[in-house]
PDB file of C-alpha atoms in Angstrom:
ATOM      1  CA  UNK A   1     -14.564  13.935  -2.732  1.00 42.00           C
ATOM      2  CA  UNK A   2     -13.534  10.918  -4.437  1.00 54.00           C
ATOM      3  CA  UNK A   3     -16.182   7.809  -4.384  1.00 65.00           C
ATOM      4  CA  UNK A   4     -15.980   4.411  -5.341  1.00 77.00           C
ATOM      5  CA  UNK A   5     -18.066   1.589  -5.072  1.00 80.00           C
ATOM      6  CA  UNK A   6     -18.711  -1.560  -7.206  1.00 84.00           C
ATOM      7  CA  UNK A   7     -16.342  -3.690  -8.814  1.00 90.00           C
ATOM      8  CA  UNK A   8     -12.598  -2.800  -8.428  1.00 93.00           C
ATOM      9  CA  UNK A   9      -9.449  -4.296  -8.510  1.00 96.00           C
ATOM     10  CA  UNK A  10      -6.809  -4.281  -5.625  1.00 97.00           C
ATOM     11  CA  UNK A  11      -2.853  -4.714  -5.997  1.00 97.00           C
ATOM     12  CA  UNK A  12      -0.946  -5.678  -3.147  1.00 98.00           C
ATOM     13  CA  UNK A  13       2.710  -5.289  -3.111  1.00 97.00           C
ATOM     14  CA  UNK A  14       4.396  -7.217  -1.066  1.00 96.00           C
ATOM     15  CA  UNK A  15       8.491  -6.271  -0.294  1.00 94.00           C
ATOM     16  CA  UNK A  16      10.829  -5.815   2.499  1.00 91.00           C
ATOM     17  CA  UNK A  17      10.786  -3.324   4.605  1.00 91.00           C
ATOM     18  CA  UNK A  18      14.502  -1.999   4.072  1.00 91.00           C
ATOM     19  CA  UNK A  19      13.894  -2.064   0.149  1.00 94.00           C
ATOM     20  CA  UNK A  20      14.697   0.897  -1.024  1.00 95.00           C
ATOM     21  CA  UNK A  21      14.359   3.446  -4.389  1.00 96.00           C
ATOM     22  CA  UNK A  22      16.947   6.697  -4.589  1.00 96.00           C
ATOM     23  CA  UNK A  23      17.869   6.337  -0.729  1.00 96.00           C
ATOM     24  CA  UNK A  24      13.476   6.477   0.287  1.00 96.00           C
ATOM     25  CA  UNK A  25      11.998   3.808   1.510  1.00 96.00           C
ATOM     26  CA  UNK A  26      10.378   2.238  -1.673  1.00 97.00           C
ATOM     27  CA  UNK A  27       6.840   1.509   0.080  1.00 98.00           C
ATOM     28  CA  UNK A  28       6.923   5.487   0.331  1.00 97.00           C
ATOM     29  CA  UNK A  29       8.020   5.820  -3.582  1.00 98.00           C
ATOM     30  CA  UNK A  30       5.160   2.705  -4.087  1.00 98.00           C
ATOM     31  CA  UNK A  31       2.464   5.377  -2.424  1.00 98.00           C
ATOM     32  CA  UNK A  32       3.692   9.059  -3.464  1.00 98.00           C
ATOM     33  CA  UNK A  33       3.593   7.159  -6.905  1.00 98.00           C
ATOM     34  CA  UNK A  34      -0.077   6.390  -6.731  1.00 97.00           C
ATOM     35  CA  UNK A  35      -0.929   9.308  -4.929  1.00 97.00           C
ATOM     36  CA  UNK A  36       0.262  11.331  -8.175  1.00 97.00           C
ATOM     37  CA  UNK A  37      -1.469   9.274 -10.472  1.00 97.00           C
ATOM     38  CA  UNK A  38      -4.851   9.965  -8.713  1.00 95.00           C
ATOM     39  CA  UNK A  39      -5.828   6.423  -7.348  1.00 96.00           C
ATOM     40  CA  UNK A  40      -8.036   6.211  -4.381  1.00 93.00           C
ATOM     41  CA  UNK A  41      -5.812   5.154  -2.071  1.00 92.00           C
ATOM     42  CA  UNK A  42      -2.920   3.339  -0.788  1.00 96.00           C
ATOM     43  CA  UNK A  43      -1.896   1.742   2.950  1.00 97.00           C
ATOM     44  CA  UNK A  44       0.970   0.416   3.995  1.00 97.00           C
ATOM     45  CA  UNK A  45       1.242  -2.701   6.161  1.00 97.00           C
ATOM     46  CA  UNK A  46       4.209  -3.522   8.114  1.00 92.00           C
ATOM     47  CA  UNK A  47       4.629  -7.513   8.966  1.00 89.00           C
ATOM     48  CA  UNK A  48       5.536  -9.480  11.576  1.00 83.00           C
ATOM     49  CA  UNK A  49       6.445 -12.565  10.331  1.00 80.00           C
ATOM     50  CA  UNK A  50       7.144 -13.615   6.484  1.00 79.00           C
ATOM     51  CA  UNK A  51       9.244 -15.346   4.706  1.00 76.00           C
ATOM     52  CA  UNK A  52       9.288 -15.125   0.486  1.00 74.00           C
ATOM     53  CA  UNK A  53      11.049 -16.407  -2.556  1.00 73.00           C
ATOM     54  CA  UNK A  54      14.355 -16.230  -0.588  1.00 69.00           C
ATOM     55  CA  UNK A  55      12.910 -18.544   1.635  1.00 63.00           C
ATOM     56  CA  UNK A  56      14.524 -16.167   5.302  1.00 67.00           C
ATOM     57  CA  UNK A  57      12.093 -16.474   7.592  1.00 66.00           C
ATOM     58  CA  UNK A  58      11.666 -12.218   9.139  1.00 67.00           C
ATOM     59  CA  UNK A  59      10.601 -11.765  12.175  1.00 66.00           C
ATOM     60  CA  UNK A  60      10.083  -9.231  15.006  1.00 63.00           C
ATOM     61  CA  UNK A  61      10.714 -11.837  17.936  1.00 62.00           C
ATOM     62  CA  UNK A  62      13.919 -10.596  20.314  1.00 55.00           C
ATOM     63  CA  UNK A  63      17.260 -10.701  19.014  1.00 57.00           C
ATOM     64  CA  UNK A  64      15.986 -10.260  15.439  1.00 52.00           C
ATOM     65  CA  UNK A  65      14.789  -7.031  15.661  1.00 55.00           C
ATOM     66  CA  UNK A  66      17.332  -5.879  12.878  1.00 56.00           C
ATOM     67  CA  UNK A  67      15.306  -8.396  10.707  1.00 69.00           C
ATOM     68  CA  UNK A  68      13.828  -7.017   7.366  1.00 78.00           C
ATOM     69  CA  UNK A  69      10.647  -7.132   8.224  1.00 86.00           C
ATOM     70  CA  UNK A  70       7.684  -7.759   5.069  1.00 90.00           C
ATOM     71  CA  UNK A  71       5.802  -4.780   4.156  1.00 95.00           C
ATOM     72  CA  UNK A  72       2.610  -4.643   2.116  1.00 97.00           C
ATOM     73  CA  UNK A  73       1.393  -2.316   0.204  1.00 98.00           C
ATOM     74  CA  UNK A  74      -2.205  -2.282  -0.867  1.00 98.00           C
ATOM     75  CA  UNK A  75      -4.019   0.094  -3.473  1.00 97.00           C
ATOM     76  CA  UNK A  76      -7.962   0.054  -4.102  1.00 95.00           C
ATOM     77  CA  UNK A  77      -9.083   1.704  -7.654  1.00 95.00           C
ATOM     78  CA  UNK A  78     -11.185   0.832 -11.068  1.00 94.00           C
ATOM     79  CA  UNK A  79      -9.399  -1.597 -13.250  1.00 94.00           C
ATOM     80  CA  UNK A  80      -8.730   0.935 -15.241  1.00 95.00           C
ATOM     81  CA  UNK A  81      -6.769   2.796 -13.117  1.00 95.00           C
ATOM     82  CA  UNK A  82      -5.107   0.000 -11.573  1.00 97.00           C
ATOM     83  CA  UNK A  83      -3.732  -1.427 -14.506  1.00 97.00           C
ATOM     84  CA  UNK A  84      -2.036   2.228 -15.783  1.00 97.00           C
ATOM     85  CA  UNK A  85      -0.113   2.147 -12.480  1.00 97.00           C
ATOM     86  CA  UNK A  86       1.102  -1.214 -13.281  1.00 97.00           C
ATOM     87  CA  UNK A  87       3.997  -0.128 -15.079  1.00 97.00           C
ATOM     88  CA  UNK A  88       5.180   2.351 -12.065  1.00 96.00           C
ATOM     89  CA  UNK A  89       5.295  -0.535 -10.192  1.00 97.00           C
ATOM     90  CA  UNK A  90       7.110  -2.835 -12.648  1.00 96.00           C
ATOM     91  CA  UNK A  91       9.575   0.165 -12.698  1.00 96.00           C
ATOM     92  CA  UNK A  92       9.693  -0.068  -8.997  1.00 97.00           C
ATOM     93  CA  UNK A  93       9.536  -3.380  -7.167  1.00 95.00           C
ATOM     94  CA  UNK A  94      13.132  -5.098  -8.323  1.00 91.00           C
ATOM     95  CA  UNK A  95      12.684  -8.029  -5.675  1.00 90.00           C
ATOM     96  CA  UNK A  96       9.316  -8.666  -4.115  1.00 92.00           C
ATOM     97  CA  UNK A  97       5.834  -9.794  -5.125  1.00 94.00           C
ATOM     98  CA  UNK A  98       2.671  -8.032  -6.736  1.00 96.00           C
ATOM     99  CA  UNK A  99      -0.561  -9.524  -7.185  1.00 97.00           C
ATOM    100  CA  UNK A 100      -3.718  -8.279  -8.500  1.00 97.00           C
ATOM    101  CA  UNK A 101      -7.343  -9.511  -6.766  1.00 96.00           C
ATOM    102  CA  UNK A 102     -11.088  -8.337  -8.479  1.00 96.00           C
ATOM    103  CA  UNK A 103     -13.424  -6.976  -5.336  1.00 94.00           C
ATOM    104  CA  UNK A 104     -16.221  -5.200  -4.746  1.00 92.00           C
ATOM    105  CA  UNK A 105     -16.182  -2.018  -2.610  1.00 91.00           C
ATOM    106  CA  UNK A 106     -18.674  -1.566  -0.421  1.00 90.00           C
ATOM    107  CA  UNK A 107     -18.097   1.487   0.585  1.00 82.00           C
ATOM    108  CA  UNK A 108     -15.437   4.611   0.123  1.00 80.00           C
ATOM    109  CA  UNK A 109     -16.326   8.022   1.596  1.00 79.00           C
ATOM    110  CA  UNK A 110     -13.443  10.645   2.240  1.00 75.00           C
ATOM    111  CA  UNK A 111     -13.345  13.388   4.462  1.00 68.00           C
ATOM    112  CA  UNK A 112     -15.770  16.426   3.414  1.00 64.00           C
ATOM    113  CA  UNK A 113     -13.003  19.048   4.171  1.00 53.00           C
ATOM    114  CA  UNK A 114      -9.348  19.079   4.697  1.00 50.00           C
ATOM    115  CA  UNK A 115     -10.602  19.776   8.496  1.00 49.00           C
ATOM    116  CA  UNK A 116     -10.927  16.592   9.208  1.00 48.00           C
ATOM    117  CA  UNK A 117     -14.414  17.108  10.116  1.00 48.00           C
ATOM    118  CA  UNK A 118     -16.488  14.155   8.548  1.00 44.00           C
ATOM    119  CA  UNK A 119     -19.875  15.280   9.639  1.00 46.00           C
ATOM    120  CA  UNK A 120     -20.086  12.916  12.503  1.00 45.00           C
ATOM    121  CA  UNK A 121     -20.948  14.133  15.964  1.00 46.00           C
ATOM    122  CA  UNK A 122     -17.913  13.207  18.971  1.00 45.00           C
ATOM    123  CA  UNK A 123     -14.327  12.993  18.845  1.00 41.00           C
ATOM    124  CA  UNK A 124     -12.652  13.150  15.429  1.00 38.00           C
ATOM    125  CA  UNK A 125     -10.344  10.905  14.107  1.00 37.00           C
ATOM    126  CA  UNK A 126      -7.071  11.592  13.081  1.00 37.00           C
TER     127      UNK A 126
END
């Protein structure tokens, strides 16, 4: 089980939802990627309104639904870790933006088996 808490560092990719890398989505490239390099973990964020440095406005309202919707992709590790992935991503994320933030974790506690079962008494989460 994989814990971190202290200072960190947090990159947040931000691209469009139909971006893509070798016919995948590339927010699924963006987390298999870290997944393989062993960070702590990635999430993907699907938005409902953006706009970026092409300055279209994507939205989910009716009769845009075919809209490219923003996407966000944010991973949680050690500096260290964080910046050796850089590169990945520079390989990765043609159009788009990635920013890096210093925070603190406060806490990060995985499962304790593959189970699912996290020790807690009641329903489990999925």
């Amino acid at each position: 089980m994989t814990r971190l808490t202290g200072g960190a560092l947090r990159v947040t990719v931000f691209i469009g939802e139909n971006d893509t890398w070798h016919h995948k989505p590339l927010y699924t490239e963006i987390v298999h990627r870290a997944h393989a390099a062993g960070l702590a973990g990635a999430s993907v964020f699907r938005g409902i309104e953006g706009f970026g440095a092409s300055s279209l406005i994507h939205t989910t309202r009716l009769l845009s639904l075919s809209e490219d919707l923003p996407v966000a992709i944010v991973i949680v590790d050690t500096e260290e870790r964080v910046r050796a992935f850089l590169p990945e991503l520079d390989e990765l994320v043609g159009e788009g933006l990635v920013i890096l933030d210093e925070c603190e974790v406060i806490r990060y506690v995985g499962r304790a088996d593959d189970s699912g079962d996290s020790g807690r008494k009641g329903k489990r989460s999925l």
